[in-house]
Coordinates of C-alpha atoms and ligand atoms in Angstrom, one line a residue:
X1 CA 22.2 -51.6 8.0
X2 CA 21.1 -55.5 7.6
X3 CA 20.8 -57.6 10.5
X4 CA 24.0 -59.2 10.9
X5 CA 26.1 -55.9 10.5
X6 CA 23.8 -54.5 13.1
X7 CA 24.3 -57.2 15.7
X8 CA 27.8 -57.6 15.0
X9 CA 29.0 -53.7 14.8
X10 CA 31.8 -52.7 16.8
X11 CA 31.8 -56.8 18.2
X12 CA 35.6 -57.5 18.3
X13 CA 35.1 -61.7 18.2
X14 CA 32.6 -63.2 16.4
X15 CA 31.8 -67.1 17.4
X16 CA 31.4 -68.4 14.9
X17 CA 30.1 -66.2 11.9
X18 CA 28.2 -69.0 10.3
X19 CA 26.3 -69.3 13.6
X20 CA 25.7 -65.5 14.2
X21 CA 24.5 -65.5 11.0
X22 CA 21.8 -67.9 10.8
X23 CA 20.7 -66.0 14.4
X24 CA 20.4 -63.1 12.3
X25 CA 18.4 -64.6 9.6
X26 CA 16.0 -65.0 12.3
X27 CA 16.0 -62.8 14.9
X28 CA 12.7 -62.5 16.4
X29 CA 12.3 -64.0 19.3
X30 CA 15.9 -65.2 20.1
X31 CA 17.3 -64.7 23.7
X32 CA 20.7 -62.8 24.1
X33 CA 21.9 -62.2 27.6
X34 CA 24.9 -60.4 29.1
X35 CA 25.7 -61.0 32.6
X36 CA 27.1 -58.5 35.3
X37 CA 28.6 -58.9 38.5
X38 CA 26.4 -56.6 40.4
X39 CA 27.9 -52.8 41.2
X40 CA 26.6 -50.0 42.5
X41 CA 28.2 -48.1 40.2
X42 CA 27.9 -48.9 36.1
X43 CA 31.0 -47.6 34.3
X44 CA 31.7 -47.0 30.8
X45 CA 32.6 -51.0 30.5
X46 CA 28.9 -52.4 31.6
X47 CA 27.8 -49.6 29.1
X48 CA 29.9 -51.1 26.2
X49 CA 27.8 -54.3 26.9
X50 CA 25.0 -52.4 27.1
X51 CA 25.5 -50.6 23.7
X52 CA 25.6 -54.2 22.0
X53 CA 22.1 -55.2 24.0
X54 CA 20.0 -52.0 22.4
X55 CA 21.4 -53.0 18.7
X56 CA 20.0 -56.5 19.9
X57 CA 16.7 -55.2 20.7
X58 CA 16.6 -53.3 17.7
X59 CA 17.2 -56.7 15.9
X60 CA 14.2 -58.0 17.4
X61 CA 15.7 -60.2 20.3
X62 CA 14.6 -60.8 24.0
X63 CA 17.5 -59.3 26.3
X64 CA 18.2 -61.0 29.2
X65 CA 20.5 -59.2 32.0
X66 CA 21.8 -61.6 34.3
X67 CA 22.7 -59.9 37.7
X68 CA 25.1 -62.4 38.7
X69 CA 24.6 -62.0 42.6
X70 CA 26.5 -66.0 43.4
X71 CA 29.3 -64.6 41.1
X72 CA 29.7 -61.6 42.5
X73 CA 30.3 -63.6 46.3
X74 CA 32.5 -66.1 45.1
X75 CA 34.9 -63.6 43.6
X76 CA 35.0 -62.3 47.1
X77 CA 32.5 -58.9 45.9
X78 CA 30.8 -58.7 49.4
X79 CA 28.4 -59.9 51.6
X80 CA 25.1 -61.7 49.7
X81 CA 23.2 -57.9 51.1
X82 CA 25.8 -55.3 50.0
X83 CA 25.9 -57.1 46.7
X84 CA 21.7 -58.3 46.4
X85 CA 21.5 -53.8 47.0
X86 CA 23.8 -52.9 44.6
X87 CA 22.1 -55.1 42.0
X88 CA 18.9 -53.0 42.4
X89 CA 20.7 -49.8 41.6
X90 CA 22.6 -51.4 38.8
X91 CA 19.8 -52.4 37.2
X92 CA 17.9 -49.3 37.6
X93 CA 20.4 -47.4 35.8
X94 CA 20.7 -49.7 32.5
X95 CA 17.2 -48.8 32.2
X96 CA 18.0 -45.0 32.7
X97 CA 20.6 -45.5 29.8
X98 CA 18.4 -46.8 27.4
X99 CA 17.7 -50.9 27.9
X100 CA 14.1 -50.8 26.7
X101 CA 12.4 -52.0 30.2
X102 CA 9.5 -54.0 28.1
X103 CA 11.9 -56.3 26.1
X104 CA 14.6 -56.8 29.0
X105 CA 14.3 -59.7 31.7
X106 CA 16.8 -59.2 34.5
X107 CA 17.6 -62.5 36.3
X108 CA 19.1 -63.0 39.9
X109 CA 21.7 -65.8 39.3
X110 CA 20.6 -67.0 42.5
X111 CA 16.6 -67.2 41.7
X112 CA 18.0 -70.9 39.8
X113 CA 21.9 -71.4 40.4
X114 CA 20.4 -72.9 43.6
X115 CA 18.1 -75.5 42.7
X116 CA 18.7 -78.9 43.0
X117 CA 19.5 -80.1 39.1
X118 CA 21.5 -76.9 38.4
X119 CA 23.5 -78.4 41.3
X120 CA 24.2 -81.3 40.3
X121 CA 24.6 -80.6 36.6
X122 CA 27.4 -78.2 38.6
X123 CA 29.4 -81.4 40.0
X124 CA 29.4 -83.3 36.6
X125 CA 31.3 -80.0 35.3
X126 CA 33.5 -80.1 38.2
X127 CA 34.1 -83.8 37.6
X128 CA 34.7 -83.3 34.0
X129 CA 36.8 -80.3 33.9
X130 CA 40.5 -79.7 34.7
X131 CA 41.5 -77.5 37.4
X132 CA 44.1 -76.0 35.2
X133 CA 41.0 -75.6 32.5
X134 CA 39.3 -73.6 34.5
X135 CA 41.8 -71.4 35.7
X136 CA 42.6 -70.5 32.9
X137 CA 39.6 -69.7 31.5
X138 CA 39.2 -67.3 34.8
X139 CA 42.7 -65.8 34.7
X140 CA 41.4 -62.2 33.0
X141 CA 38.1 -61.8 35.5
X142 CA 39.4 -62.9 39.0
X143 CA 39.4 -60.5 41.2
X144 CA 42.3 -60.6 43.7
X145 CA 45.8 -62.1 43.5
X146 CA 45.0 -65.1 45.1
X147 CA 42.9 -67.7 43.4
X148 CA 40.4 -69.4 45.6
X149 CA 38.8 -72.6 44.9
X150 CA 35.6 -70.2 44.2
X151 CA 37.2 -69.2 41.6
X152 CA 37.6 -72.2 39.7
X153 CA 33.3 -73.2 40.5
X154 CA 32.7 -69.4 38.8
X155 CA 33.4 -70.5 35.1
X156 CA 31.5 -73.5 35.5
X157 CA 28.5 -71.8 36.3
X158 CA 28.5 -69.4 33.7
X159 CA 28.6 -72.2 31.6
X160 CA 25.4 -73.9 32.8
X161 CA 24.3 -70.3 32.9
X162 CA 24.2 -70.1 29.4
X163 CA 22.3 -73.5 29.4
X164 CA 19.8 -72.8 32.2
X165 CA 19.0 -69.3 31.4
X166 CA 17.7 -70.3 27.6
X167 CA 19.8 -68.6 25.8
X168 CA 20.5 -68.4 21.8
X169 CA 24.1 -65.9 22.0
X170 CA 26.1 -65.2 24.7
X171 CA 27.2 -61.4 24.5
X172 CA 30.3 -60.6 26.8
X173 CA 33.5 -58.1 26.5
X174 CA 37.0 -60.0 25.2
X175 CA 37.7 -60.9 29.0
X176 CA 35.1 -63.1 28.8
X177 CA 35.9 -65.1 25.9
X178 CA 37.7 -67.8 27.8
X179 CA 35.1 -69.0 30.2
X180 CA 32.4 -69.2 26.5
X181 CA 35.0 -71.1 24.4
X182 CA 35.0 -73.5 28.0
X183 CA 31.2 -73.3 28.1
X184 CA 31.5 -74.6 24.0
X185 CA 33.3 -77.6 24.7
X186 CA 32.0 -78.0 28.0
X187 CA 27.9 -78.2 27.4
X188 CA 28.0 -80.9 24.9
X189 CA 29.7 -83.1 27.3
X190 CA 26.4 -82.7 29.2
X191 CA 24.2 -83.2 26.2
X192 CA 23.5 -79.5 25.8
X193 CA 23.8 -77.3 22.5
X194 CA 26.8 -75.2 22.0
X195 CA 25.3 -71.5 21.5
X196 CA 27.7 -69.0 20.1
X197 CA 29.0 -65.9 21.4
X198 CA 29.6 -61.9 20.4
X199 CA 32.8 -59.9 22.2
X200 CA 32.5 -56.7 22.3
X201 CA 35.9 -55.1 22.7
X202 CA 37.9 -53.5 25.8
X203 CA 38.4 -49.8 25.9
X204 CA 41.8 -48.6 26.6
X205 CA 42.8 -47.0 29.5
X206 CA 42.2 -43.1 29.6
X207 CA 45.5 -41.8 30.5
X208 CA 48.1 -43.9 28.3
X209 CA 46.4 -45.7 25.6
X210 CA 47.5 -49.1 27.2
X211 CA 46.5 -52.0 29.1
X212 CA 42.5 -51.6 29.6
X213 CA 40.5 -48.9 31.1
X214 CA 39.5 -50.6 34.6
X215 CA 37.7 -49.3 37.5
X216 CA 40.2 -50.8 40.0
X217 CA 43.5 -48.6 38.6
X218 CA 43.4 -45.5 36.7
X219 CA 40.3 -43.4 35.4
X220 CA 37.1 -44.8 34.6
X221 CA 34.0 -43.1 33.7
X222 CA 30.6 -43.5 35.3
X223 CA 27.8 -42.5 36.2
X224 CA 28.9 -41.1 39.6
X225 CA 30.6 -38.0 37.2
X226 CA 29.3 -35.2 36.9
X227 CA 29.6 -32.7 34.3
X228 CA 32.9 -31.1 35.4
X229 CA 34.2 -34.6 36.3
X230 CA 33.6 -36.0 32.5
X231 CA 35.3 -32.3 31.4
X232 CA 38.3 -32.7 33.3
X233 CA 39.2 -36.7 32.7
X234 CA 38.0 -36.4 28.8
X235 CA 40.6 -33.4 28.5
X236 CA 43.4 -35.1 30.7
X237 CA 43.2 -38.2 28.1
X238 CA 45.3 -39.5 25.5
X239 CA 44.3 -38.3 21.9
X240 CA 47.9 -38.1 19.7
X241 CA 46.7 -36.7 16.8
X242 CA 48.2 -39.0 14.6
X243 CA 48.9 -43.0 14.9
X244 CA 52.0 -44.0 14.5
X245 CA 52.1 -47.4 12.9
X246 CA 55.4 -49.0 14.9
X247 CA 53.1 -48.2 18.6
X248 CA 50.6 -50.1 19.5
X249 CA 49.2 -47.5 21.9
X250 CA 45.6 -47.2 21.2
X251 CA 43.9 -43.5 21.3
X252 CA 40.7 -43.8 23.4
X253 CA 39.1 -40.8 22.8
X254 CA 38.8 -42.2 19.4
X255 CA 37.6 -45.2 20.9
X256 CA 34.9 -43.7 22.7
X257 CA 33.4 -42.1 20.1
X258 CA 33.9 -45.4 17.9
X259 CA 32.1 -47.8 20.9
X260 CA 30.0 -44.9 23.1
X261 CA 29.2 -41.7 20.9
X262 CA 28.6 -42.7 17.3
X263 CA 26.1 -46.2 18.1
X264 CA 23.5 -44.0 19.8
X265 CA 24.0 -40.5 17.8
X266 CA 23.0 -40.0 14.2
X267 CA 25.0 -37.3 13.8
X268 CA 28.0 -35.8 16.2
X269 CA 28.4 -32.0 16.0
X270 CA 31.8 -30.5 17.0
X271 CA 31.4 -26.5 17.6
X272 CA 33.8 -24.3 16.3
X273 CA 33.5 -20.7 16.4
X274 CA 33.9 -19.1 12.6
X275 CA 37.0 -18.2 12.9
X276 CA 38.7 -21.6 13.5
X277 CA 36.4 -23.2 10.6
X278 CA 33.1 -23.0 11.7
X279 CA 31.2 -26.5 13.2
X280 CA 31.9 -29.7 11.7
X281 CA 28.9 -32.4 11.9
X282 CA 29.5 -36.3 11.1
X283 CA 27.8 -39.3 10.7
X284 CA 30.2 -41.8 10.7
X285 CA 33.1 -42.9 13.1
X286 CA 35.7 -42.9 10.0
X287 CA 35.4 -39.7 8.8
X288 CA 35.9 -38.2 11.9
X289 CA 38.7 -40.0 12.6
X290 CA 40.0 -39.1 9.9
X291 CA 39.7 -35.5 10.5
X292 CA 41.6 -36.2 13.4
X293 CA 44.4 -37.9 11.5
X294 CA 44.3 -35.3 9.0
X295 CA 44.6 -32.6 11.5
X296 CA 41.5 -31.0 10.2
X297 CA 39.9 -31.4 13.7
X298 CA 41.7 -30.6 16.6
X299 CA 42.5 -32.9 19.5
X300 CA 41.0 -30.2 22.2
X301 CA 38.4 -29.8 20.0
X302 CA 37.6 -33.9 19.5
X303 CA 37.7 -34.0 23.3
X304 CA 35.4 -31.6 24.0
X305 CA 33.0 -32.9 22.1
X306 CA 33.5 -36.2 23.4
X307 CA 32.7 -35.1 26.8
X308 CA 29.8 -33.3 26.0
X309 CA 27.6 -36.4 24.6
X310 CA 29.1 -38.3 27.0
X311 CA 27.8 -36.4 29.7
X312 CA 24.5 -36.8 27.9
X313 CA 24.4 -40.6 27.7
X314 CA 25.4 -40.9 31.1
X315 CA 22.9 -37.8 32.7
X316 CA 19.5 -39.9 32.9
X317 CA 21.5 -43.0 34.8
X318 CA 23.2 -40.0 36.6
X319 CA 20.1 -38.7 38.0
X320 CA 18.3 -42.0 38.6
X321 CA 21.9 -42.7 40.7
X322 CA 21.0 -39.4 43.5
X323 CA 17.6 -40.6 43.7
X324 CA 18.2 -43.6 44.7
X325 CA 20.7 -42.2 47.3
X326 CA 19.1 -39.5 48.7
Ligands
NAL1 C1 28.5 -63.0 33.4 C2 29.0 -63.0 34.7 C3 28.8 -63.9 35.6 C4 28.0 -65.0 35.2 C5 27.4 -65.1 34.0 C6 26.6 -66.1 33.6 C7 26.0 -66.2 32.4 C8 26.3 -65.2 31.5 C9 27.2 -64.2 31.8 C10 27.7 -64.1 33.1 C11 29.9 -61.8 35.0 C12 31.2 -61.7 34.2 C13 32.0 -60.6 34.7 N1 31.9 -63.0 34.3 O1 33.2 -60.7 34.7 O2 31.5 -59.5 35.0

């Protein structure tokens, strides 16, 4: 795979193409960061992110995690300890997944979000920004029903984020891509370079094919599962065997292997006893979903396999997760 394809696999938005790609004419050395409001807990949506930062690093760029502890307070995540604790754990577990440790920098927002000229740089963006402009660019990560005026300060630091913390690409899922097409128009206005940006895309959720898998409603994978756990909500999931072209339902089991399985597997293995065909081994997404499509591979069977290297992607965080507990 060339360099581009390989950073921009299974991104959903690509700002802009002509940037990315002069990035990837050069790799070496460039800084690409993801930030992550600090949870104890990393689900299937940090890993998506995650996915994206080990193609990165196999591009040859410096990964930067951001654990953004201020962000995490102002939208109302805890008290500075709970959240400063889980950040440990959280990052303890990308590492367990598979961030190499060497070639990753993990940040505290608040090691520089409160020195004096990120502060002030701060109140020109508040100056210069609309309150309506910044609602807006927040309205798919706040938290609760009620916007607080914290809420508005929260996309105004992730832009001088991006500015303060070096970067060369900003890597987020879609519901990010509000607050980095405010940090592009936004940065100039303080004389800083726009630096463009890679969305990696949001996994339906589990149970209908709709809306967005989310750890606050419905089922979301993590770490936390065990074996049985992953068995039981992978076989409970939505997997129609064919699409139908009038829904717009997605079928996340097929997205899972798309974003989750087939990045970090060569090759996927469904078992089948003889007598229902034998195994089937792929190396692509596409022909297995087409398989699927075809009805050559069976929806129980799909699933099973699904759980089963998801369970192994997820055991090393797994286990790191009861050490640190116990
Ligand atoms: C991501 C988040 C917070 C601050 C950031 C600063 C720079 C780059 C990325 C950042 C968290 C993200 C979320 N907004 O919704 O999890």
């Amino acid at each position: 795979m060339d360099t581009y394809d390989l950073i921009t696999r299974n991104a959903e938005e690509v700002v802009t193409e002509e940037e990315v790609r002069e990035l990837a004419d050069d790799p070496d050395g460039k800084r690409v960061y993801v930030g992550y409001e600090p949870s104890g807990v990393l689900h299937l949506g940090h890993l998506l992110t995650a996915n994206k930062l080990i193609d990165l690093q196999e591009a040859g760029m410096e990964v930067v995690v951001l654990l953004a502890d201020v962000h995490a307070y102002l939208n109302d995540k805890g008290t500075f300890e709970e959240i400063r604790e889980t950040a440990e754990q959280m990052k303890a577990q990308f590492i367990a997944y598979g961030l190499e440790e060497e070639n990753t920098e993990f940040v505290y927002g608040s090691e520089f979000q409160l020195d004096e000229e990120y502060t002030l740089d701060l109140q020109e963006l508040q100056v210069s920004t609309t309150l309506n402009r910044a609602q807006r660019a927040m309205a798919e990560i706040q938290g609760g029903e009620t916007a607080k005026v914290s809420h508005v300060v929260y996309p105004l630091m992730q832009t001088l984020d991006i500015e303060y913390l070096d970067l060369d690409l900003a890597v987020g899922g879609l519901d990010q891509r509000k607050v980095h097409m405010l940090a592009r128009e936004e940065l100039p206005e303080l004389g800083y370079d726009v630096r463009p940006a890679l969305h990696t895309p949001i996994v339906a959720d589990l149970t209908s094919g709709e809306g967005k898998m989310s750890s606050s409603e419905g089922v979301t994978i993590s770490m936390e599962d065990s074996t049985e756990d992953l068995e039981e909500k992978v076989n409970s999931a939505f997997c129609p065997p064919t699409r139908d072209p009038e829904d717009d339902l997605e079928n996340p089991v097929l997205e899972l292997f798309e974003y989750h399985v087939f990045p970090r597997f060569d090759e996927i293995v469904v078992e089948r006893p003889e007598q229902y065909g034998g195994d089937l081994t792929y190396e692509e997404y596409e022909s297995l979903a087409t398989d699927l499509e075809s009805g050559e591979l069976h929806p129980a069977d799909a699933k099973g396999t699904l759980a089963t290297y998801l369970d192994e992607l997820i055991a090393p965080g797994r286990k790191k997760l009861r050490e640190i507990r116990d």
